[in-house]
Amino acid sequence: MSLILGIDTGGTFTDMVIWDSAKKRVLQKAKAFTTADDLSMGIQECMDSLDLAACGELSAVHLSTTLMVNAVLEDRPSGIGILLIGAHLSKKLPVAAKHELTRYRYHAGQGRFSVDHAASQHMIQLFHETCPKVLVCACGANHRELEQAAAVYLKGLLQSEIICCSDIAASPGLYQRALKAAATIEARPIIAKWTASITHLLRRHGLKAPIRILTNTGSLISPDQAIDDPLSTIMSGPAASFMGSRCLTKEKDYLLLDMGGTSLDVTKVMDRNTRFCEADTPVGNYAFCVKTLDLQCFGTGGDSLIKLNSMGEIVVGPEKVMPLCVLGDKYPNLAGELDTYRLPEDYDLCTAAETDCFFLKRNSSNAMLPKDERKIIESLRESAHSLFFLANHFGVDADCLHLDRLVETGYVGRASLTPTDLLHAEGSFKRWNPVISRVGISLLAARKGREPDAFIQEVKGFITNQLAFFCMQSIAGFEEESFRFSDSPATMYLIEKYLCDRQESITSDFSIQKPILGLGAPAKAWLPQVAEKLHAHLLLPEDGDVACAIGAAAGREE
């Protein structure tokens, strides 16, 4: 048998399958939580769930991942600085410090570069302590030579590692060259650590099959190639989803909906193929010009934050959090805390949600943090705590805790009410702690003046309509229309009439002519109602919950 081990490391789950490539079927599968601080733990848990010895010799190990895209989305402070020569950039870059240099001396014939004393002292002060790596990016036709000359000068000025952007990214445009270089430098150690941990575990189990990684276009490359060019894997996850979908259905034309913890990815498949495009691909705060699937991505998934805004309106996503039921399973005390320490009357939270709970995520040195943040970390070492427990414990307003800073820097994790909690509270999904889910729902239901069961149905209806709307918008995008429905009040009037069943005086209808193929762990819980709303035939393959691991296994060599 030609057996391939497919592994997909996602932001929430790590999936693993043993794929029989000759008979196109899954022999074994496993799923475990992705452990961000130590990826080997989730991978090891999956491997322990499989009977690898019973399958015989593997011909290959294929990997897919959202590690690269998640690193960009999290947008944590990096240790990278950048010197921009001869240009001003207003667009955001993933760097800790930026200096724009417009006055300098450059002798092209001799390759000599220098700046005045004030500029050199400013760069020393800016980059010396916070940036162990400094990128050099120049504009103009001779940007490569200018970058190299400036790099030589900076090596004599700074103790940092100096890197020319043109040595990493070939893009002629200044912004794309700077963006790709910064993202590549930040991502290389992430991909290297991930591939090293998988290689170590495989070898420990006596598996010596070659390892390949799925790219943005569904082709396979070696780990060394992925480390050298991590941007080639930035859309590895969606590519794996598409490849997996073709293994799970014989349909020729369908709308592929992959619902994960973070987002809903929509892809149009025609004659079992999809379009690839080389254009600016939005990823969080940035837009990378890379060749990827033509897909529409929307920020609603199983782990999306559910909250009420200042007007008391339901908001779902795009923020991702850990579901309360998952954290409450590990810390049973949280349900009581959440119920006891509540949002004070007439108090509006600015940055947090009243169902927020926090836990220690990174158990590393925090000596450089402010004293008040170090105290919060110490209080979380033994147990997770709710927002208002912490506010009461430290005797401050909840917003004054500034927990968002600790979350952004990765020291602390955040759990709150999610669609997964709705399913636990109503009993339709039973895996973790439903008690804390019901407490979280009761808090928001009380603010809305609803009974908890009625509130659950209201939020489920809201999520169904939101997902259906995303499908409608994506179809317009696939037909190369650049407009957004939400920009037109007249269009939204008709859509809301239809989605919300408010058709007293006027009726409207919307239906999708092609079947919907639903993939991802939350798909079976949410997509049947979406398909019914859109009058579409829904396909939910048996192994759709591990479709990306299947897609990785089915990747093609080039």
PDB file of N, CA, C and O in Angstrom, residues 6 25 53 94 97 104 108 129 164 194 231 299 311 318 321 323 337 344 353 395 400 410 466 477 507 535:
ATOM      1  N   GLY A   6      -0.724  12.314   6.862  1.00  0.00           N
ATOM      2  CA  GLY A   6      -1.057  13.730   6.666  1.00  0.00           C
ATOM      3  C   GLY A   6      -1.258  14.411   7.999  1.00  0.00           C
ATOM      4  O   GLY A   6      -1.994  13.909   8.855  1.00  0.00           O
ATOM      5  N   ARG A  25      -8.650   6.681   0.526  1.00  0.00           N
ATOM      6  CA  ARG A  25      -9.474   6.558   1.727  1.00  0.00           C
ATOM      7  C   ARG A  25      -8.642   6.746   2.978  1.00  0.00           C
ATOM      8  O   ARG A  25      -7.420   6.534   2.986  1.00  0.00           O
ATOM      9  N   ALA A  53       1.988   1.172  13.850  1.00  0.00           N
ATOM     10  CA  ALA A  53       2.628  -0.110  13.535  1.00  0.00           C
ATOM     11  C   ALA A  53       1.732  -0.984  12.662  1.00  0.00           C
ATOM     12  O   ALA A  53       2.216  -1.764  11.826  1.00  0.00           O
ATOM     13  N   PRO A  94       5.321  44.770  10.153  1.00  0.00           N
ATOM     14  CA  PRO A  94       5.452  43.955  11.368  1.00  0.00           C
ATOM     15  C   PRO A  94       6.848  44.065  11.989  1.00  0.00           C
ATOM     16  O   PRO A  94       7.611  43.095  12.055  1.00  0.00           O
ATOM     17  N   ALA A  97      10.600  48.606  15.456  1.00  0.00           N
ATOM     18  CA  ALA A  97      11.088  49.979  15.309  1.00  0.00           C
ATOM     19  C   ALA A  97      11.358  50.272  13.836  1.00  0.00           C
ATOM     20  O   ALA A  97      11.809  49.398  13.086  1.00  0.00           O
ATOM     21  N   TYR A 104      21.363  61.309   3.465  1.00  0.00           N
ATOM     22  CA  TYR A 104      22.487  60.378   3.585  1.00  0.00           C
ATOM     23  C   TYR A 104      23.473  60.658   2.450  1.00  0.00           C
ATOM     24  O   TYR A 104      23.169  61.377   1.488  1.00  0.00           O
ATOM     25  N   ALA A 108      28.007  55.772  -5.367  1.00  0.00           N
ATOM     26  CA  ALA A 108      27.662  54.539  -6.063  1.00  0.00           C
ATOM     27  C   ALA A 108      28.890  53.823  -6.617  1.00  0.00           C
ATOM     28  O   ALA A 108      28.998  52.597  -6.524  1.00  0.00           O
ATOM     29  N   GLU A 129      18.919  48.242  21.759  1.00  0.00           N
ATOM     30  CA  GLU A 129      18.453  47.322  22.795  1.00  0.00           C
ATOM     31  C   GLU A 129      17.230  46.499  22.378  1.00  0.00           C
ATOM     32  O   GLU A 129      17.025  45.393  22.885  1.00  0.00           O
ATOM     33  N   CYS A 164      19.747  42.715   4.331  1.00  0.00           N
ATOM     34  CA  CYS A 164      19.198  43.475   3.206  1.00  0.00           C
ATOM     35  C   CYS A 164      17.877  42.848   2.772  1.00  0.00           C
ATOM     36  O   CYS A 164      17.802  41.639   2.543  1.00  0.00           O
ATOM     37  N   TRP A 194       8.651  24.057  14.186  1.00  0.00           N
ATOM     38  CA  TRP A 194       7.539  23.144  13.885  1.00  0.00           C
ATOM     39  C   TRP A 194       8.033  21.905  13.141  1.00  0.00           C
ATOM     40  O   TRP A 194       7.736  20.777  13.545  1.00  0.00           O
ATOM     41  N   LEU A 231       6.615  32.381   3.359  1.00  0.00           N
ATOM     42  CA  LEU A 231       5.437  32.978   2.737  1.00  0.00           C
ATOM     43  C   LEU A 231       4.781  32.036   1.722  1.00  0.00           C
ATOM     44  O   LEU A 231       3.598  32.189   1.410  1.00  0.00           O
ATOM     45  N   GLY A 299     -14.400  36.495   9.278  1.00  0.00           N
ATOM     46  CA  GLY A 299     -13.969  36.276  10.651  1.00  0.00           C
ATOM     47  C   GLY A 299     -15.018  35.743  11.593  1.00  0.00           C
ATOM     48  O   GLY A 299     -15.258  36.346  12.652  1.00  0.00           O
ATOM     49  N   MET A 311     -24.605  49.276  22.671  1.00  0.00           N
ATOM     50  CA  MET A 311     -26.026  49.442  22.375  1.00  0.00           C
ATOM     51  C   MET A 311     -26.833  48.197  22.741  1.00  0.00           C
ATOM     52  O   MET A 311     -28.038  48.149  22.524  1.00  0.00           O
ATOM     53  N   PRO A 318     -14.734  39.590  14.888  1.00  0.00           N
ATOM     54  CA  PRO A 318     -13.775  38.617  14.351  1.00  0.00           C
ATOM     55  C   PRO A 318     -12.739  38.131  15.362  1.00  0.00           C
ATOM     56  O   PRO A 318     -11.892  37.301  15.025  1.00  0.00           O
ATOM     57  N   VAL A 321     -11.167  33.674  20.692  1.00  0.00           N
ATOM     58  CA  VAL A 321     -10.825  33.414  22.089  1.00  0.00           C
ATOM     59  C   VAL A 321     -10.976  31.915  22.351  1.00  0.00           C
ATOM     60  O   VAL A 321     -11.525  31.176  21.537  1.00  0.00           O
ATOM     61  N   PRO A 323     -12.923  28.965  24.042  1.00  0.00           N
ATOM     62  CA  PRO A 323     -14.274  28.822  24.590  1.00  0.00           C
ATOM     63  C   PRO A 323     -14.249  28.663  26.115  1.00  0.00           C
ATOM     64  O   PRO A 323     -13.339  28.033  26.668  1.00  0.00           O
ATOM     65  N   GLU A 337     -16.704  31.890  39.922  1.00  0.00           N
ATOM     66  CA  GLU A 337     -16.162  33.258  39.844  1.00  0.00           C
ATOM     67  C   GLU A 337     -16.983  34.114  38.888  1.00  0.00           C
ATOM     68  O   GLU A 337     -17.324  35.253  39.182  1.00  0.00           O
ATOM     69  N   PRO A 344     -20.649  45.605  37.074  1.00  0.00           N
ATOM     70  CA  PRO A 344     -21.461  46.554  37.854  1.00  0.00           C
ATOM     71  C   PRO A 344     -22.492  47.257  36.968  1.00  0.00           C
ATOM     72  O   PRO A 344     -22.305  47.420  35.765  1.00  0.00           O
ATOM     73  N   ALA A 353     -14.793  42.004  27.536  1.00  0.00           N
ATOM     74  CA  ALA A 353     -16.177  41.546  27.580  1.00  0.00           C
ATOM     75  C   ALA A 353     -16.447  40.985  28.969  1.00  0.00           C
ATOM     76  O   ALA A 353     -15.533  40.455  29.617  1.00  0.00           O
ATOM     77  N   GLY A 395      -8.541  45.631  43.351  1.00  0.00           N
ATOM     78  CA  GLY A 395      -9.206  46.859  43.767  1.00  0.00           C
ATOM     79  C   GLY A 395      -9.173  47.967  42.741  1.00  0.00           C
ATOM     80  O   GLY A 395      -9.017  49.144  43.087  1.00  0.00           O
ATOM     81  N   CYS A 400      -8.892  49.184  33.878  1.00  0.00           N
ATOM     82  CA  CYS A 400      -7.581  49.649  34.341  1.00  0.00           C
ATOM     83  C   CYS A 400      -6.577  48.512  34.491  1.00  0.00           C
ATOM     84  O   CYS A 400      -5.386  48.760  34.720  1.00  0.00           O
ATOM     85  N   GLY A 410       1.307  37.843  24.373  1.00  0.00           N
ATOM     86  CA  GLY A 410       1.367  36.398  24.479  1.00  0.00           C
ATOM     87  C   GLY A 410       1.616  35.838  25.856  1.00  0.00           C
ATOM     88  O   GLY A 410       1.744  34.620  26.019  1.00  0.00           O
ATOM     89  N   GLN A 466     -25.439  35.536   9.705  1.00  0.00           N
ATOM     90  CA  GLN A 466     -24.130  36.105   9.383  1.00  0.00           C
ATOM     91  C   GLN A 466     -23.382  35.196   8.413  1.00  0.00           C
ATOM     92  O   GLN A 466     -22.793  35.676   7.422  1.00  0.00           O
ATOM     93  N   GLY A 477     -18.102  38.160  -5.030  1.00  0.00           N
ATOM     94  CA  GLY A 477     -16.657  38.263  -5.198  1.00  0.00           C
ATOM     95  C   GLY A 477     -16.131  37.312  -6.254  1.00  0.00           C
ATOM     96  O   GLY A 477     -15.260  37.664  -7.056  1.00  0.00           O
ATOM     97  N   THR A 507     -41.430  40.890  -0.422  1.00  0.00           N
ATOM     98  CA  THR A 507     -40.715  39.622  -0.273  1.00  0.00           C
ATOM     99  C   THR A 507     -39.472  39.619  -1.151  1.00  0.00           C
ATOM    100  O   THR A 507     -39.425  40.259  -2.210  1.00  0.00           O
ATOM    101  N   HIS A 535     -31.458  27.739   0.506  1.00  0.00           N
ATOM    102  CA  HIS A 535     -32.096  26.765  -0.392  1.00  0.00           C
ATOM    103  C   HIS A 535     -31.044  25.969  -1.164  1.00  0.00           C
ATOM    104  O   HIS A 535     -31.191  25.721  -2.372  1.00  0.00           O
TER     105      HIS A 535
END
